[in-house]
Amino acid sequence: MADSSFDIVSEIDQQEVKNAVAQALKEIQTRYDLKDSKSNLEIGDKEFTLTSVDDYKLRAVRDILESKLMKRGISIKALTYKDPEAALGGTVRQKVAMQSGIPIEKAREIVKIIKNSKMKVQAAIQGEQLRVTGKNRDDLQAVMALLRDAKGLDIDMQFTNYR
């Protein structure tokens, strides 16, 4: 019997992100508490820039963005918030990085979790993703459940290429 396998990846659908940002911008422009607050949301290649007049309104913009992303099926774990900083015109700016691929430290943590589970599977790091192989499909599904429930990983994971 051939080995079964699946890949652990961390990808974000860029089109869904653009749609969520467009919806968030529309809500920011129409919300009464954010009128005349110079609140804005810009999307770059791998990051967002949130801008507003003060920390309270910046937090409101962040909440709007998160709610729109969640409605579009994008995990909030895929975002990394940097500290807010002062910007021109008395505004506050915050950068938000989008995760792309699994960082090597997190990949090593995932491999360690799989090895400590004593299941008969092998995990291999392949660039920014991991491949888990095993003879028994039930073991592979148990690994998926183990990783979904794992505490402390705090990264967005998808399981693809299940064969």
mmCIF file with all atom_site columns, C-alpha atoms in Angstrom:
data_model
loop_
_atom_site.group_PDB
_atom_site.id
_atom_site.type_symbol
_atom_site.label_atom_id
_atom_site.label_alt_id
_atom_site.label_comp_id
_atom_site.label_asym_id
_atom_site.label_entity_id
_atom_site.label_seq_id
_atom_site.pdbx_PDB_ins_code
_atom_site.Cartn_x
_atom_site.Cartn_y
_atom_site.Cartn_z
_atom_site.occupancy
_atom_site.B_iso_or_equiv
_atom_site.pdbx_formal_charge
_atom_site.auth_seq_id
_atom_site.auth_comp_id
_atom_site.auth_asym_id
_atom_site.auth_atom_id
_atom_site.pdbx_PDB_model_num
ATOM 1   C CA . MET A 1 1   ? 0.000   0.000  0.000  1.00 0.00 ? 1   MET A CA 1
ATOM 2   C CA . ALA A 1 2   ? 1.340   3.435  -0.931 1.00 0.00 ? 2   ALA A CA 1
ATOM 3   C CA . ASP A 1 3   ? 2.055   6.101  1.627  1.00 0.00 ? 3   ASP A CA 1
ATOM 4   C CA . SER A 1 4   ? -0.557  8.792  2.166  1.00 0.00 ? 4   SER A CA 1
ATOM 5   C CA . SER A 1 5   ? 0.416   12.408 2.682  1.00 0.00 ? 5   SER A CA 1
ATOM 6   C CA . PHE A 1 6   ? -0.781  15.977 3.105  1.00 0.00 ? 6   PHE A CA 1
ATOM 7   C CA . ASP A 1 7   ? 0.840   19.402 3.118  1.00 0.00 ? 7   ASP A CA 1
ATOM 8   C CA . ILE A 1 8   ? 0.612   22.032 5.850  1.00 0.00 ? 8   ILE A CA 1
ATOM 9   C CA . VAL A 1 9   ? 0.653   25.492 4.279  1.00 0.00 ? 9   VAL A CA 1
ATOM 10  C CA . SER A 1 10  ? -0.164  29.040 5.257  1.00 0.00 ? 10  SER A CA 1
ATOM 11  C CA . GLU A 1 11  ? -1.676  30.992 2.381  1.00 0.00 ? 11  GLU A CA 1
ATOM 12  C CA . ILE A 1 12  ? -4.038  33.935 2.142  1.00 0.00 ? 12  ILE A CA 1
ATOM 13  C CA . ASP A 1 13  ? -6.414  34.468 -0.769 1.00 0.00 ? 13  ASP A CA 1
ATOM 14  C CA . GLN A 1 14  ? -5.341  37.931 -1.958 1.00 0.00 ? 14  GLN A CA 1
ATOM 15  C CA . GLN A 1 15  ? -8.585  38.562 -3.852 1.00 0.00 ? 15  GLN A CA 1
ATOM 16  C CA . GLU A 1 16  ? -10.624 37.957 -0.689 1.00 0.00 ? 16  GLU A CA 1
ATOM 17  C CA . VAL A 1 17  ? -8.306  40.323 1.199  1.00 0.00 ? 17  VAL A CA 1
ATOM 18  C CA . LYS A 1 18  ? -8.858  43.054 -1.412 1.00 0.00 ? 18  LYS A CA 1
ATOM 19  C CA . ASN A 1 19  ? -12.625 42.541 -1.212 1.00 0.00 ? 19  ASN A CA 1
ATOM 20  C CA . ALA A 1 20  ? -12.540 42.724 2.599  1.00 0.00 ? 20  ALA A CA 1
ATOM 21  C CA . VAL A 1 21  ? -10.463 45.928 2.481  1.00 0.00 ? 21  VAL A CA 1
ATOM 22  C CA . ALA A 1 22  ? -12.916 47.502 0.012  1.00 0.00 ? 22  ALA A CA 1
ATOM 23  C CA . GLN A 1 23  ? -15.830 46.630 2.321  1.00 0.00 ? 23  GLN A CA 1
ATOM 24  C CA . ALA A 1 24  ? -13.959 47.956 5.360  1.00 0.00 ? 24  ALA A CA 1
ATOM 25  C CA . LEU A 1 25  ? -13.147 51.239 3.591  1.00 0.00 ? 25  LEU A CA 1
ATOM 26  C CA . LYS A 1 26  ? -16.804 51.658 2.657  1.00 0.00 ? 26  LYS A CA 1
ATOM 27  C CA . GLU A 1 27  ? -17.848 51.132 6.284  1.00 0.00 ? 27  GLU A CA 1
ATOM 28  C CA . ILE A 1 28  ? -15.130 53.492 7.578  1.00 0.00 ? 28  ILE A CA 1
ATOM 29  C CA . GLN A 1 29  ? -16.386 56.251 5.260  1.00 0.00 ? 29  GLN A CA 1
ATOM 30  C CA . THR A 1 30  ? -20.026 55.805 6.293  1.00 0.00 ? 30  THR A CA 1
ATOM 31  C CA . ARG A 1 31  ? -19.672 55.285 10.066 1.00 0.00 ? 31  ARG A CA 1
ATOM 32  C CA . TYR A 1 32  ? -20.719 58.314 12.079 1.00 0.00 ? 32  TYR A CA 1
ATOM 33  C CA . ASP A 1 33  ? -18.086 57.921 14.809 1.00 0.00 ? 33  ASP A CA 1
ATOM 34  C CA . LEU A 1 34  ? -15.302 57.839 12.200 1.00 0.00 ? 34  LEU A CA 1
ATOM 35  C CA . LYS A 1 35  ? -16.396 60.857 10.146 1.00 0.00 ? 35  LYS A CA 1
ATOM 36  C CA . ASP A 1 36  ? -13.738 63.602 9.931  1.00 0.00 ? 36  ASP A CA 1
ATOM 37  C CA . SER A 1 37  ? -11.231 61.356 11.741 1.00 0.00 ? 37  SER A CA 1
ATOM 38  C CA . LYS A 1 38  ? -8.803  60.992 8.831  1.00 0.00 ? 38  LYS A CA 1
ATOM 39  C CA . SER A 1 39  ? -9.224  57.231 9.194  1.00 0.00 ? 39  SER A CA 1
ATOM 40  C CA . ASN A 1 40  ? -7.883  55.225 6.296  1.00 0.00 ? 40  ASN A CA 1
ATOM 41  C CA . LEU A 1 41  ? -6.847  51.734 5.350  1.00 0.00 ? 41  LEU A CA 1
ATOM 42  C CA . GLU A 1 42  ? -4.231  51.040 2.678  1.00 0.00 ? 42  GLU A CA 1
ATOM 43  C CA . ILE A 1 43  ? -3.169  47.665 1.373  1.00 0.00 ? 43  ILE A CA 1
ATOM 44  C CA . GLY A 1 44  ? 0.354   46.983 0.171  1.00 0.00 ? 44  GLY A CA 1
ATOM 45  C CA . ASP A 1 45  ? 2.012   43.872 -1.167 1.00 0.00 ? 45  ASP A CA 1
ATOM 46  C CA . LYS A 1 46  ? 2.188   41.915 2.101  1.00 0.00 ? 46  LYS A CA 1
ATOM 47  C CA . GLU A 1 47  ? 0.871   44.424 4.628  1.00 0.00 ? 47  GLU A CA 1
ATOM 48  C CA . PHE A 1 48  ? -1.845  46.899 5.557  1.00 0.00 ? 48  PHE A CA 1
ATOM 49  C CA . THR A 1 49  ? -1.435  50.408 6.898  1.00 0.00 ? 49  THR A CA 1
ATOM 50  C CA . LEU A 1 50  ? -4.137  51.627 9.276  1.00 0.00 ? 50  LEU A CA 1
ATOM 51  C CA . THR A 1 51  ? -4.318  55.380 9.900  1.00 0.00 ? 51  THR A CA 1
ATOM 52  C CA . SER A 1 52  ? -6.537  57.417 12.198 1.00 0.00 ? 52  SER A CA 1
ATOM 53  C CA . VAL A 1 53  ? -6.590  60.488 14.428 1.00 0.00 ? 53  VAL A CA 1
ATOM 54  C CA . ASP A 1 54  ? -6.089  58.694 17.782 1.00 0.00 ? 54  ASP A CA 1
ATOM 55  C CA . ASP A 1 55  ? -5.659  55.233 19.299 1.00 0.00 ? 55  ASP A CA 1
ATOM 56  C CA . TYR A 1 56  ? -9.382  54.784 20.010 1.00 0.00 ? 56  TYR A CA 1
ATOM 57  C CA . LYS A 1 57  ? -10.391 55.386 16.396 1.00 0.00 ? 57  LYS A CA 1
ATOM 58  C CA . LEU A 1 58  ? -7.434  53.302 15.183 1.00 0.00 ? 58  LEU A CA 1
ATOM 59  C CA . ARG A 1 59  ? -8.765  50.415 17.263 1.00 0.00 ? 59  ARG A CA 1
ATOM 60  C CA . ALA A 1 60  ? -12.198 50.906 15.669 1.00 0.00 ? 60  ALA A CA 1
ATOM 61  C CA . VAL A 1 61  ? -10.630 50.727 12.183 1.00 0.00 ? 61  VAL A CA 1
ATOM 62  C CA . ARG A 1 62  ? -8.781  47.566 13.227 1.00 0.00 ? 62  ARG A CA 1
ATOM 63  C CA . ASP A 1 63  ? -12.014 45.988 14.487 1.00 0.00 ? 63  ASP A CA 1
ATOM 64  C CA . ILE A 1 64  ? -13.792 46.811 11.222 1.00 0.00 ? 64  ILE A CA 1
ATOM 65  C CA . LEU A 1 65  ? -10.957 45.258 9.194  1.00 0.00 ? 65  LEU A CA 1
ATOM 66  C CA . GLU A 1 66  ? -10.910 42.107 11.335 1.00 0.00 ? 66  GLU A CA 1
ATOM 67  C CA . SER A 1 67  ? -14.673 41.635 11.097 1.00 0.00 ? 67  SER A CA 1
ATOM 68  C CA . LYS A 1 68  ? -14.621 41.988 7.298  1.00 0.00 ? 68  LYS A CA 1
ATOM 69  C CA . LEU A 1 69  ? -11.712 39.543 6.995  1.00 0.00 ? 69  LEU A CA 1
ATOM 70  C CA . MET A 1 70  ? -13.448 36.980 9.217  1.00 0.00 ? 70  MET A CA 1
ATOM 71  C CA . LYS A 1 71  ? -16.651 37.227 7.170  1.00 0.00 ? 71  LYS A CA 1
ATOM 72  C CA . ARG A 1 72  ? -14.551 36.447 4.070  1.00 0.00 ? 72  ARG A CA 1
ATOM 73  C CA . GLY A 1 73  ? -13.022 33.362 5.691  1.00 0.00 ? 73  GLY A CA 1
ATOM 74  C CA . ILE A 1 74  ? -9.554  34.763 6.387  1.00 0.00 ? 74  ILE A CA 1
ATOM 75  C CA . SER A 1 75  ? -8.086  33.856 9.753  1.00 0.00 ? 75  SER A CA 1
ATOM 76  C CA . ILE A 1 76  ? -7.019  36.696 12.038 1.00 0.00 ? 76  ILE A CA 1
ATOM 77  C CA . LYS A 1 77  ? -4.035  34.526 13.068 1.00 0.00 ? 77  LYS A CA 1
ATOM 78  C CA . ALA A 1 78  ? -2.560  35.353 9.648  1.00 0.00 ? 78  ALA A CA 1
ATOM 79  C CA . LEU A 1 79  ? -2.082  39.001 10.715 1.00 0.00 ? 79  LEU A CA 1
ATOM 80  C CA . THR A 1 80  ? 0.828   40.381 12.746 1.00 0.00 ? 80  THR A CA 1
ATOM 81  C CA . TYR A 1 81  ? 0.246   43.825 14.286 1.00 0.00 ? 81  TYR A CA 1
ATOM 82  C CA . LYS A 1 82  ? 3.169   46.161 14.805 1.00 0.00 ? 82  LYS A CA 1
ATOM 83  C CA . ASP A 1 83  ? 3.125   48.915 17.439 1.00 0.00 ? 83  ASP A CA 1
ATOM 84  C CA . PRO A 1 84  ? 1.188   52.098 16.561 1.00 0.00 ? 84  PRO A CA 1
ATOM 85  C CA . GLU A 1 85  ? 3.381   55.084 15.723 1.00 0.00 ? 85  GLU A CA 1
ATOM 86  C CA . ALA A 1 86  ? 2.833   58.809 15.352 1.00 0.00 ? 86  ALA A CA 1
ATOM 87  C CA . ALA A 1 87  ? 2.409   60.018 11.765 1.00 0.00 ? 87  ALA A CA 1
ATOM 88  C CA . LEU A 1 88  ? 2.114   63.332 9.937  1.00 0.00 ? 88  LEU A CA 1
ATOM 89  C CA . GLY A 1 89  ? -0.751  65.695 10.765 1.00 0.00 ? 89  GLY A CA 1
ATOM 90  C CA . GLY A 1 90  ? -1.213  64.465 14.324 1.00 0.00 ? 90  GLY A CA 1
ATOM 91  C CA . THR A 1 91  ? -2.420  61.033 13.220 1.00 0.00 ? 91  THR A CA 1
ATOM 92  C CA . VAL A 1 92  ? -1.540  57.542 14.387 1.00 0.00 ? 92  VAL A CA 1
ATOM 93  C CA . ARG A 1 93  ? -0.405  54.808 11.992 1.00 0.00 ? 93  ARG A CA 1
ATOM 94  C CA . GLN A 1 94  ? -0.175  51.064 12.504 1.00 0.00 ? 94  GLN A CA 1
ATOM 95  C CA . LYS A 1 95  ? 1.337   48.507 10.140 1.00 0.00 ? 95  LYS A CA 1
ATOM 96  C CA . VAL A 1 96  ? -0.168  45.034 9.879  1.00 0.00 ? 96  VAL A CA 1
ATOM 97  C CA . ALA A 1 97  ? 1.834   42.276 8.189  1.00 0.00 ? 97  ALA A CA 1
ATOM 98  C CA . MET A 1 98  ? 0.100   39.387 6.415  1.00 0.00 ? 98  MET A CA 1
ATOM 99  C CA . GLN A 1 99  ? 1.591   35.958 6.936  1.00 0.00 ? 99  GLN A CA 1
ATOM 100 C CA . SER A 1 100 ? 2.781   34.152 3.831  1.00 0.00 ? 100 SER A CA 1
ATOM 101 C CA . GLY A 1 101 ? 4.272   30.715 4.323  1.00 0.00 ? 101 GLY A CA 1
ATOM 102 C CA . ILE A 1 102 ? 5.199   29.055 7.588  1.00 0.00 ? 102 ILE A CA 1
ATOM 103 C CA . PRO A 1 103 ? 8.252   30.608 9.309  1.00 0.00 ? 103 PRO A CA 1
ATOM 104 C CA . ILE A 1 104 ? 11.065  28.113 9.948  1.00 0.00 ? 104 ILE A CA 1
ATOM 105 C CA . GLU A 1 105 ? 10.766  28.441 13.766 1.00 0.00 ? 105 GLU A CA 1
ATOM 106 C CA . LYS A 1 106 ? 7.062   27.583 13.652 1.00 0.00 ? 106 LYS A CA 1
ATOM 107 C CA . ALA A 1 107 ? 7.752   24.735 11.207 1.00 0.00 ? 107 ALA A CA 1
ATOM 108 C CA . ARG A 1 108 ? 10.223  23.250 13.692 1.00 0.00 ? 108 ARG A CA 1
ATOM 109 C CA . GLU A 1 109 ? 7.629   23.590 16.479 1.00 0.00 ? 109 GLU A CA 1
ATOM 110 C CA . ILE A 1 110 ? 5.051   21.761 14.346 1.00 0.00 ? 110 ILE A CA 1
ATOM 111 C CA . VAL A 1 111 ? 7.524   18.936 13.585 1.00 0.00 ? 111 VAL A CA 1
ATOM 112 C CA . LYS A 1 112 ? 8.327   18.667 17.307 1.00 0.00 ? 112 LYS A CA 1
ATOM 113 C CA . ILE A 1 113 ? 4.614   18.443 18.196 1.00 0.00 ? 113 ILE A CA 1
ATOM 114 C CA . ILE A 1 114 ? 4.118   15.700 15.596 1.00 0.00 ? 114 ILE A CA 1
ATOM 115 C CA . LYS A 1 115 ? 7.175   13.727 16.808 1.00 0.00 ? 115 LYS A CA 1
ATOM 116 C CA . ASN A 1 116 ? 6.116   14.038 20.460 1.00 0.00 ? 116 ASN A CA 1
ATOM 117 C CA . SER A 1 117 ? 2.698   12.587 19.602 1.00 0.00 ? 117 SER A CA 1
ATOM 118 C CA . LYS A 1 118 ? 4.399   9.203  18.906 1.00 0.00 ? 118 LYS A CA 1
ATOM 119 C CA . MET A 1 119 ? 2.211   8.640  15.817 1.00 0.00 ? 119 MET A CA 1
ATOM 120 C CA . LYS A 1 120 ? 3.646   6.655  12.933 1.00 0.00 ? 120 LYS A CA 1
ATOM 121 C CA . VAL A 1 121 ? 4.043   9.596  10.567 1.00 0.00 ? 121 VAL A CA 1
ATOM 122 C CA . GLN A 1 122 ? 6.974   11.614 9.269  1.00 0.00 ? 122 GLN A CA 1
ATOM 123 C CA . ALA A 1 123 ? 7.044   15.393 8.906  1.00 0.00 ? 123 ALA A CA 1
ATOM 124 C CA . ALA A 1 124 ? 9.439   17.131 6.529  1.00 0.00 ? 124 ALA A CA 1
ATOM 125 C CA . ILE A 1 125 ? 10.006  20.868 6.119  1.00 0.00 ? 125 ILE A CA 1
ATOM 126 C CA . GLN A 1 126 ? 9.888   21.882 2.445  1.00 0.00 ? 126 GLN A CA 1
ATOM 127 C CA . GLY A 1 127 ? 10.624  25.585 2.170  1.00 0.00 ? 127 GLY A CA 1
ATOM 128 C CA . GLU A 1 128 ? 7.654   27.475 3.600  1.00 0.00 ? 128 GLU A CA 1
ATOM 129 C CA . GLN A 1 129 ? 5.448   24.406 3.985  1.00 0.00 ? 129 GLN A CA 1
ATOM 130 C CA . LEU A 1 130 ? 5.533   20.982 5.628  1.00 0.00 ? 130 LEU A CA 1
ATOM 131 C CA . ARG A 1 131 ? 4.713   17.547 4.218  1.00 0.00 ? 131 ARG A CA 1
ATOM 132 C CA . VAL A 1 132 ? 3.405   14.862 6.553  1.00 0.00 ? 132 VAL A CA 1
ATOM 133 C CA . THR A 1 133 ? 3.481   11.253 5.294  1.00 0.00 ? 133 THR A CA 1
ATOM 134 C CA . GLY A 1 134 ? 2.313   8.009  6.820  1.00 0.00 ? 134 GLY A CA 1
ATOM 135 C CA . LYS A 1 135 ? 0.957   4.580  5.936  1.00 0.00 ? 135 LYS A CA 1
ATOM 136 C CA . ASN A 1 136 ? -2.376  5.010  7.711  1.00 0.00 ? 136 ASN A CA 1
ATOM 137 C CA . ARG A 1 137 ? -4.842  7.736  6.694  1.00 0.00 ? 137 ARG A CA 1
ATOM 138 C CA . ASP A 1 138 ? -6.348  7.703  10.187 1.00 0.00 ? 138 ASP A CA 1
ATOM 139 C CA . ASP A 1 139 ? -2.973  8.730  11.618 1.00 0.00 ? 139 ASP A CA 1
ATOM 140 C CA . LEU A 1 140 ? -2.831  11.652 9.174  1.00 0.00 ? 140 LEU A CA 1
ATOM 141 C CA . GLN A 1 141 ? -6.282  12.801 10.226 1.00 0.00 ? 141 GLN A CA 1
ATOM 142 C CA . ALA A 1 142 ? -5.251  12.482 13.880 1.00 0.00 ? 142 ALA A CA 1
ATOM 143 C CA . VAL A 1 143 ? -2.234  14.715 13.146 1.00 0.00 ? 143 VAL A CA 1
ATOM 144 C CA . MET A 1 144 ? -4.556  17.315 11.559 1.00 0.00 ? 144 MET A CA 1
ATOM 145 C CA . ALA A 1 145 ? -6.778  17.272 14.644 1.00 0.00 ? 145 ALA A CA 1
ATOM 146 C CA . LEU A 1 146 ? -3.717  17.481 16.925 1.00 0.00 ? 146 LEU A CA 1
ATOM 147 C CA . LEU A 1 147 ? -2.392  20.570 15.105 1.00 0.00 ? 147 LEU A CA 1
ATOM 148 C CA . ARG A 1 148 ? -5.796  22.293 15.052 1.00 0.00 ? 148 ARG A CA 1
ATOM 149 C CA . ASP A 1 149 ? -5.998  21.898 18.839 1.00 0.00 ? 149 ASP A CA 1
ATOM 150 C CA . ALA A 1 150 ? -2.329  22.737 19.514 1.00 0.00 ? 150 ALA A CA 1
ATOM 151 C CA . LYS A 1 151 ? -1.863  25.625 21.916 1.00 0.00 ? 151 LYS A CA 1
ATOM 152 C CA . GLY A 1 152 ? 0.784   28.260 21.345 1.00 0.00 ? 152 GLY A CA 1
ATOM 153 C CA . LEU A 1 153 ? 1.242   27.914 17.581 1.00 0.00 ? 153 LEU A CA 1
ATOM 154 C CA . ASP A 1 154 ? -0.705  31.095 16.766 1.00 0.00 ? 154 ASP A CA 1
ATOM 155 C CA . ILE A 1 155 ? -0.337  30.732 13.011 1.00 0.00 ? 155 ILE A CA 1
ATOM 156 C CA . ASP A 1 156 ? -2.871  30.239 10.259 1.00 0.00 ? 156 ASP A CA 1
ATOM 157 C CA . MET A 1 157 ? -2.603  26.733 8.751  1.00 0.00 ? 157 MET A CA 1
ATOM 158 C CA . GLN A 1 158 ? -4.370  24.964 5.929  1.00 0.00 ? 158 GLN A CA 1
ATOM 159 C CA . PHE A 1 159 ? -4.074  21.278 5.093  1.00 0.00 ? 159 PHE A CA 1
ATOM 160 C CA . THR A 1 160 ? -3.801  20.634 1.340  1.00 0.00 ? 160 THR A CA 1
ATOM 161 C CA . ASN A 1 161 ? -2.895  17.871 -1.137 1.00 0.00 ? 161 ASN A CA 1
ATOM 162 C CA . TYR A 1 162 ? -4.421  15.134 1.009  1.00 0.00 ? 162 TYR A CA 1
ATOM 163 C CA . ARG A 1 163 ? -3.612  11.912 -0.841 1.00 0.00 ? 163 ARG A CA 1
#
